[in-house]
Amino acid sequence: MCLLLAACTGTPDPTATATSTASDGTPPGTAVVIPPPASASTPAPAAAPVPTVQERLELQLSIPWAAVFLPDGTAIISERETALLKAVRDGKATTLGKVPGVVPAGEGGLLGLALSPHFDADRYLYAYLTAQADNRVVRLTVENNTDGSLTLGQPQVVFSGIPKATTHNGGRIRFGPDGFLYVGTGDAQRREQPQDPNALGGKILRLSPDGSPAPGNPFGNAVYSLGHRNVQGLAWDESGRLWASEFGPDVDDELNLIAPGANYGWPQVTGAPHRAEFQDAKVVWPSTRDSSPSGLEIAGGIAYLGALRGERLWAVPLHGTEAGDPVAYFTGEYGRIRDVIRTPQGGLWLLSNNENPDFALVLRPFQ
């Protein structure tokens, strides 16, 4: 089953249509089911907790992109254009340091963050950044000082050569339950790359912590899955299945269930065209004005996606390998939402985007 949505949630409207682009560029014209707009009182699915804002942290951020939590509860946030890492303790942000080598332009800059699964021992923070000639993954140490402050070490490049452009840079990174680093890339406007298993653009990569291809990868290189346009979110469900959020072009934003070696169709197709050689998205938003999904987190069997253009939080119940009806929260209340991060207390943080200045919303822990 796949779901195709244009608004919040509700009863399907059989009169609505949308198209996916076929390999020859001809729209197939297949009707899809699109729920109509829901009222503010539209209830969530019975099993889903209702996200509730507990606090708004006025952190005076400038275009934050990602955040991670250290074991002591300190949040580290990346700022795309300033290349700064901000440390947040007790609701206040201070500058941890500036990451050298970042060349911000358009959608590129200092992007995703991932904490080493062995952080207590190695102190490594991984970052995805746009450099002069490419996108790359670096790692830096974050050390405790005797006065309780933190010191940022110099970056060490662990993987390079990912294509860059003013748009479609990907940038989300995350360690999986298997201990390997997963990296979402964009096609960087090179439409020949996503279908090439030997190219790095338009992929999800799977790396060892030192940056070498992880053992068991399907193509014998760093590539884990292909046919992506611009991967923006990575998260695992309770059964260890990997899900990813992805920008469509002007149609068909996606939530995908990722399988090793699978092909997700870009640029031949978008959405869920039901072609045997490609994987259908599990959720499709035919209109990007309703979503443009960025950060992704999964908690309690629910996938939470921050929406940029859609200016809302989407909650998608997951049922094994299928997805249920998405529900929208906070539509238009807090602007663009760039990232969704699980907190040590069991709730979520939402990072705003381009609100000048930007802030974090703290959601109550789920019961």
C-alpha positions as a printed NumPy array, in Angstrom:
array([[  0.   ,   0.   ,   0.   ],
       [  1.122,   3.553,  -0.69 ],
       [ -0.568,   6.776,   0.32 ],
       [ -0.805,   9.91 ,  -1.786],
       [ -1.64 ,  13.114,   0.031],
       [ -2.174,  16.77 ,  -0.692],
       [ -3.395,  18.18 ,   2.59 ],
       [ -3.628,  17.303,   6.276],
       [ -5.599,  14.071,   6.449],
       [ -9.156,  12.841,   6.206],
       [-11.501,  11.015,   3.878],
       [-10.239,  10.302,   0.342],
       [-11.521,  12.51 ,  -2.444],
       [-12.021,  10.336,  -5.558],
       [-12.165,  13.386,  -7.801],
       [ -8.59 ,  14.478,  -7.11 ],
       [ -5.765,  13.576,  -9.483],
       [ -2.012,  13.851,  -9.717],
       [  0.631,  12.57 , -12.079],
       [  4.051,  10.968, -11.974],
       [  6.544,  11.391, -14.756],
       [  7.093,   8.281, -16.873],
       [ 10.495,   7.381, -18.285],
       [  9.65 ,   8.977, -21.63 ],
       [  8.439,  12.16 , -19.923],
       [  4.758,  11.444, -20.569],
       [  2.417,  11.798, -17.559],
       [  0.512,   8.528, -17.144],
       [ -2.579,  10.374, -15.877],
       [ -3.386,   7.823, -13.175],
       [ -5.93 ,   9.007, -10.6  ],
       [ -4.708,   9.027,  -7.03 ],
       [ -6.522,   9.374,  -3.739],
       [ -5.969,  12.758,  -2.084],
       [ -7.597,  13.643,   1.25 ],
       [ -9.278,  17.06 ,   1.43 ],
       [ -8.116,  19.735,   3.878],
       [ -8.915,  18.931,   7.479],
       [-10.209,  21.303,  10.112],
       [ -8.155,  22.286,  13.121],
       [-10.132,  19.792,  15.184],
       [ -9.262,  16.789,  13.01 ],
       [ -8.336,  14.024,  15.473],
       [ -5.13 ,  12.03 ,  15.309],
       [ -5.261,   8.254,  14.897],
       [ -6.27 ,   6.66 ,  18.196],
       [ -2.869,   5.035,  18.729],
       [ -0.864,   8.193,  18.021],
       [  0.05 ,  10.621,  20.807],
       [ -0.764,  14.246,  20.087],
       [  2.41 ,  16.366,  19.791],
       [  2.224,  19.24 ,  22.255],
       [  4.638,  22.156,  22.51 ],
       [  6.146,  22.334,  25.983],
       [  8.538,  25.214,  25.375],
       [  9.859,  27.492,  22.671],
       [ 13.593,  28.097,  22.982],
       [ 14.557,  31.494,  21.575],
       [ 18.101,  30.459,  20.666],
       [ 18.757,  33.227,  18.113],
       [ 19.88 ,  30.701,  15.518],
       [ 20.739,  31.467,  11.903],
       [ 19.367,  28.828,   9.485],
       [ 19.964,  25.734,  11.627],
       [ 20.088,  22.441,   9.743],
       [ 20.571,  19.568,  12.2  ],
       [ 21.003,  18.763,  15.882],
       [ 22.279,  15.917,  18.032],
       [ 22.32 ,  15.392,  21.787],
       [ 25.495,  14.546,  23.681],
       [ 25.255,  11.951,  26.475],
       [ 25.082,  14.736,  29.087],
       [ 22.043,  16.277,  27.371],
       [ 23.848,  19.128,  25.619],
       [ 22.421,  19.76 ,  22.144],
       [ 24.792,  20.546,  19.274],
       [ 23.221,  22.417,  16.342],
       [ 24.707,  23.135,  12.909],
       [ 24.065,  26.44 ,  11.121],
       [ 24.149,  26.09 ,   7.361],
       [ 25.524,  29.452,   6.248],
       [ 27.613,  30.565,   9.224],
       [ 29.325,  27.121,   9.486],
       [ 28.972,  27.478,  13.253],
       [ 28.21 ,  24.704,  15.707],
       [ 26.09 ,  25.919,  18.612],
       [ 25.921,  24.175,  21.992],
       [ 22.635,  24.415,  23.9  ],
       [ 22.451,  23.903,  27.661],
       [ 19.645,  24.975,  29.974],
       [ 17.826,  26.612,  27.078],
       [ 20.716,  28.878,  26.076],
       [ 22.95 ,  28.653,  22.999],
       [ 26.678,  29.384,  22.885],
       [ 29.113,  29.026,  20.012],
       [ 31.107,  25.804,  20.17 ],
       [ 33.19 ,  26.681,  17.112],
       [ 33.275,  27.297,  13.39 ],
       [ 33.937,  24.339,  11.123],
       [ 36.73 ,  25.257,   8.688],
       [ 36.471,  24.452,   5.005],
       [ 32.748,  25.091,   4.64 ],
       [ 31.789,  26.972,   1.456],
       [ 28.089,  27.837,   1.798],
       [ 26.05 ,  28.624,  -1.308],
       [ 22.37 ,  28.074,  -1.998],
       [ 21.343,  24.874,  -0.212],
       [ 24.95 ,  23.963,   0.577],
       [ 26.928,  24.68 ,   3.728],
       [ 27.237,  23.027,   7.116],
       [ 24.457,  20.436,   7.035],
       [ 23.877,  17.123,   8.806],
       [ 25.33 ,  15.936,  12.116],
       [ 25.755,  12.475,  13.611],
       [ 27.183,  11.412,  16.942],
       [ 29.537,   8.453,  17.061],
       [ 27.867,   5.433,  18.694],
       [ 31.05 ,   5.208,  20.799],
       [ 31.152,   8.905,  21.67 ],
       [ 32.109,   8.345,  25.307],
       [ 35.306,   6.666,  24.101],
       [ 36.211,   8.457,  20.847],
       [ 34.444,  11.868,  21.3  ],
       [ 33.664,  12.024,  17.559],
       [ 31.018,  14.286,  16.053],
       [ 30.461,  13.704,  12.316],
       [ 29.333,  16.503,   9.977],
       [ 28.258,  16.691,   6.331],
       [ 29.449,  19.881,   4.682],
       [ 29.802,  21.61 ,   1.351],
       [ 33.449,  22.367,   0.562],
       [ 35.069,  24.199,  -2.345],
       [ 34.828,  21.309,  -4.794],
       [ 32.431,  18.771,  -3.293],
       [ 30.213,  17.677,  -0.439],
       [ 32.014,  15.604,   2.171],
       [ 31.793,  13.992,   5.594],
       [ 34.231,  15.049,   8.307],
       [ 34.602,  14.17 ,  11.962],
       [ 35.67 ,  16.395,  14.827],
       [ 36.308,  15.722,  18.484],
       [ 34.222,  17.423,  21.151],
       [ 36.151,  17.466,  24.42 ],
       [ 35.083,  18.454,  27.934],
       [ 37.12 ,  21.122,  29.696],
       [ 37.647,  21.243,  33.442],
       [ 35.334,  24.258,  33.722],
       [ 32.493,  22.345,  32.043],
       [ 32.854,  24.039,  28.66 ],
       [ 33.44 ,  22.18 ,  25.408],
       [ 36.289,  22.379,  22.891],
       [ 35.911,  21.533,  19.208],
       [ 38.799,  19.766,  17.471],
       [ 39.959,  20.164,  13.878],
       [ 37.994,  18.3  ,  11.192],
       [ 39.297,  15.099,   9.692],
       [ 37.889,  14.193,   6.259],
       [ 36.483,  10.666,   6.276],
       [ 34.633,  10.692,   2.915],
       [ 34.737,  13.134,  -0.003],
       [ 33.783,  13.465,  -3.652],
       [ 30.009,  13.785,  -3.261],
       [ 28.835,  16.147,  -6.029],
       [ 27.781,  19.672,  -5.02 ],
       [ 25.581,  22.343,  -6.558],
       [ 23.548,  25.312,  -5.392],
       [ 20.634,  22.883,  -4.875],
       [ 20.106,  19.149,  -4.301],
       [ 23.027,  18.618,  -1.932],
       [ 21.356,  16.072,   0.335],
       [ 23.151,  16.276,   3.665],
       [ 21.458,  14.069,   6.255],
       [ 23.773,  11.632,   8.057],
       [ 23.025,   9.151,  10.823],
       [ 24.487,   6.06 ,  12.429],
       [ 22.291,   3.011,  12.063],
       [ 21.611,   0.192,  14.517],
       [ 24.376,  -1.763,  12.758],
       [ 26.979,   0.833,  13.759],
       [ 27.54 ,   2.094,  10.209],
       [ 27.132,   5.68 ,   8.997],
       [ 24.334,   6.309,   6.492],
       [ 24.641,   9.369,   4.241],
       [ 21.827,  10.863,   2.163],
       [ 23.021,  12.65 ,  -0.986],
       [ 21.308,  14.688,  -3.689],
       [ 21.664,  14.507,  -7.437],
       [ 23.373,  17.954,  -7.423],
       [ 21.533,  18.692, -10.697],
       [ 23.406,  15.834, -12.39 ],
       [ 20.485,  13.735, -13.526],
       [ 22.716,  10.977, -14.889],
       [ 24.066,  10.125, -11.426],
       [ 21.124,   8.676,  -9.444],
       [ 20.784,   5.65 , -11.75 ],
       [ 24.532,   4.975, -11.855],
       [ 25.54 ,   2.629,  -8.992],
       [ 29.141,   3.847,  -9.287],
       [ 28.258,   7.545,  -8.833],
       [ 27.723,   9.204,  -5.451],
       [ 24.919,  11.621,  -6.363],
       [ 21.307,  10.686,  -5.682],
       [ 22.115,   7.899,  -3.224],
       [ 22.031,   6.656,   0.306],
       [ 25.581,   5.652,   1.209],
       [ 26.617,   3.233,   3.97 ],
       [ 30.051,   3.777,   5.462],
       [ 32.25 ,   2.381,   8.177],
       [ 33.114,   4.976,  10.857],
       [ 36.484,   5.562,   9.153],
       [ 34.729,   6.404,   5.864],
       [ 35.434,   3.178,   3.997],
       [ 32.508,   1.372,   2.311],
       [ 30.681,  -0.743,   4.853],
       [ 31.027,  -4.503,   4.376],
       [ 28.074,  -6.153,   2.703],
       [ 27.032,  -3.14 ,   0.615],
       [ 25.057,  -4.334,  -2.432],
       [ 27.34 ,  -2.914,  -5.151],
       [ 30.694,  -3.493,  -3.465],
       [ 31.192,   0.253,  -2.996],
       [ 29.742,   2.918,  -0.695],
       [ 26.282,   2.877,  -2.327],
       [ 23.416,   1.356,  -0.339],
       [ 20.402,   2.479,  -2.429],
       [ 20.008,   4.509,  -5.62 ],
       [ 17.544,   6.483,  -7.708],
       [ 17.122,   9.312,  -5.189],
       [ 16.642,  12.983,  -5.99 ],
       [ 17.469,  14.722,  -2.705],
       [ 17.418,  12.703,   0.522],
       [ 16.635,  14.863,   3.565],
       [ 15.812,  12.544,   6.476],
       [ 16.951,   9.134,   7.759],
       [ 15.474,   7.128,  10.641],
       [ 14.991,   3.533,  11.758],
       [ 11.832,   1.992,  13.152],
       [ 11.684,  -0.333,  16.151],
       [ 12.327,  -3.359,  13.909],
       [ 15.485,  -1.83 ,  12.425],
       [ 13.975,  -0.872,   9.054],
       [ 15.405,   2.284,   7.458],
       [ 13.024,   5.025,   6.262],
       [ 13.964,   8.18 ,   4.349],
       [ 12.264,  11.45 ,   3.463],
       [ 12.944,  12.969,   0.077],
       [ 12.161,  16.127,  -1.896],
       [ 10.29 ,  15.69 ,  -5.139],
       [ 10.628,  18.181,  -7.998],
       [  7.406,  20.251,  -8.219],
       [  5.387,  17.117,  -7.404],
       [  5.667,  13.949,  -5.34 ],
       [  7.5  ,  14.474,  -2.09 ],
       [  8.168,  11.045,  -0.625],
       [  8.535,   8.894,   2.468],
       [ 10.404,   5.748,   1.433],
       [ 11.164,   2.415,   3.058],
       [ 14.786,   1.731,   2.134],
       [ 16.099,  -1.675,   1.086],
       [ 19.737,  -2.413,   0.179],
       [ 20.329,  -2.236,  -3.569],
       [ 16.819,  -0.917,  -4.282],
       [ 16.169,   1.687,  -6.978],
       [ 13.769,   4.532,  -6.13 ],
       [ 13.353,   5.73 ,  -9.682],
       [ 14.697,   9.26 , -10.029],
       [ 14.843,  10.788, -12.617],
       [ 12.81 ,   8.224, -14.58 ],
       [  9.856,   8.313, -12.171],
       [  8.634,   9.955,  -8.974],
       [  6.192,   8.862,  -6.322],
       [  4.531,   5.478,  -6.683],
       [  4.16 ,   4.628, -10.395],
       [  3.954,   0.836,  -9.793],
       [  6.784,  -0.116, -12.107],
       [  8.473,  -3.401, -11.264],
       [ 12.021,  -2.101, -11.647],
       [ 11.511,   0.712,  -9.112],
       [ 10.459,   0.929,  -5.46 ],
       [  7.229,   2.836,  -4.83 ],
       [  7.226,   5.452,  -2.113],
       [  5.131,   4.494,   0.923],
       [  3.707,   8.016,   1.214],
       [  3.499,  10.539,  -1.615],
       [  2.534,  14.197,  -1.294],
       [  1.572,  15.143,  -4.877],
       [  1.884,  18.861,  -4.093],
       [  5.176,  20.02 ,  -2.589],
       [  3.391,  23.012,  -1.028],
       [  1.998,  20.58 ,   1.554],
       [  5.264,  19.041,   2.59 ],
       [  8.844,  19.396,   1.288],
       [  9.82 ,  16.916,   4.029],
       [ 13.143,  17.447,   5.74 ],
       [ 14.199,  15.987,   9.099],
       [ 12.736,  12.613,  10.074],
       [ 12.401,  10.834,  13.418],
       [ 10.553,   7.652,  14.377],
       [  9.176,   7.151,  17.877],
       [  6.527,   4.746,  19.136],
       [  5.763,   3.469,  15.647],
       [  5.136,   6.98 ,  14.29 ],
       [  7.303,   8.707,  11.675],
       [  7.545,  12.449,  12.341],
       [  8.61 ,  14.618,   9.404],
       [  9.368,  18.315,   9.481],
       [  7.901,  20.151,   6.48 ],
       [  9.622,  23.167,   4.972],
       [  7.27 ,  24.561,   2.36 ],
       [  4.371,  22.849,   4.136],
       [  5.208,  24.594,   7.447],
       [  3.946,  21.757,   9.629],
       [  4.856,  18.534,  11.384],
       [  3.611,  15.377,   9.679],
       [  2.964,  12.289,  11.817],
       [  2.754,   9.028,   9.856],
       [  1.826,   5.802,  11.665],
       [  3.911,   2.868,  10.486],
       [  2.491,  -0.652,  10.277],
       [  5.358,  -3.007,   9.565],
       [  6.49 ,  -2.205,   6.041],
       [  3.475,   0.   ,   5.268],
       [  2.465,   3.517,   6.242],
       [ -0.902,   4.719,   7.511],
       [ -2.684,   8.031,   7.015],
       [ -0.491,  11.054,   7.828],
       [ -1.767,  13.736,  10.2  ],
       [ -0.554,  17.345,  10.173],
       [  0.204,  19.383,  13.288],
       [  1.11 ,  23.06 ,  13.817],
       [  0.229,  23.977,  10.21 ],
       [  1.426,  27.529,   9.588],
       [  2.045,  28.177,  13.305],
       [  5.837,  28.067,  13.462],
       [  7.001,  28.463,   9.866],
       [  9.303,  26.06 ,   8.089],
       [ 10.489,  23.047,  10.081],
       [ 13.944,  21.795,   9.104],
       [ 14.748,  19.015,  11.564],
       [ 13.043,  16.682,  14.03 ],
       [ 15.24 ,  15.241,  16.796],
       [ 14.458,  12.759,  19.576],
       [ 15.416,  14.155,  22.976],
       [ 16.992,  12.222,  25.84 ],
       [ 13.727,  12.742,  27.748],
       [ 11.708,  10.913,  25.076],
       [ 10.134,  13.923,  23.374],
       [ 11.061,  15.791,  20.199],
       [ 12.82 ,  18.977,  19.234],
       [ 11.749,  20.824,  16.1  ],
       [ 14.192,  23.272,  14.459],
       [ 12.691,  26.196,  12.584],
       [ 14.158,  27.383,   9.272],
       [ 14.59 ,  30.894,   7.872],
       [ 12.539,  32.559,  10.617],
       [ 15.223,  35.236,  11.264],
       [ 16.154,  34.369,  13.959],
       [ 15.424,  30.667,  14.272],
       [ 14.34 ,  28.756,  17.352],
       [ 13.69 ,  25.265,  18.7  ],
       [ 10.341,  23.887,  19.815],
       [ 10.429,  21.367,  22.642],
       [  7.582,  18.838,  22.444],
       [  6.386,  17.057,  25.562],
       [  7.727,  13.532,  26.065],
       [  5.363,  10.888,  24.741],
       [  3.674,   8.712,  27.322]])
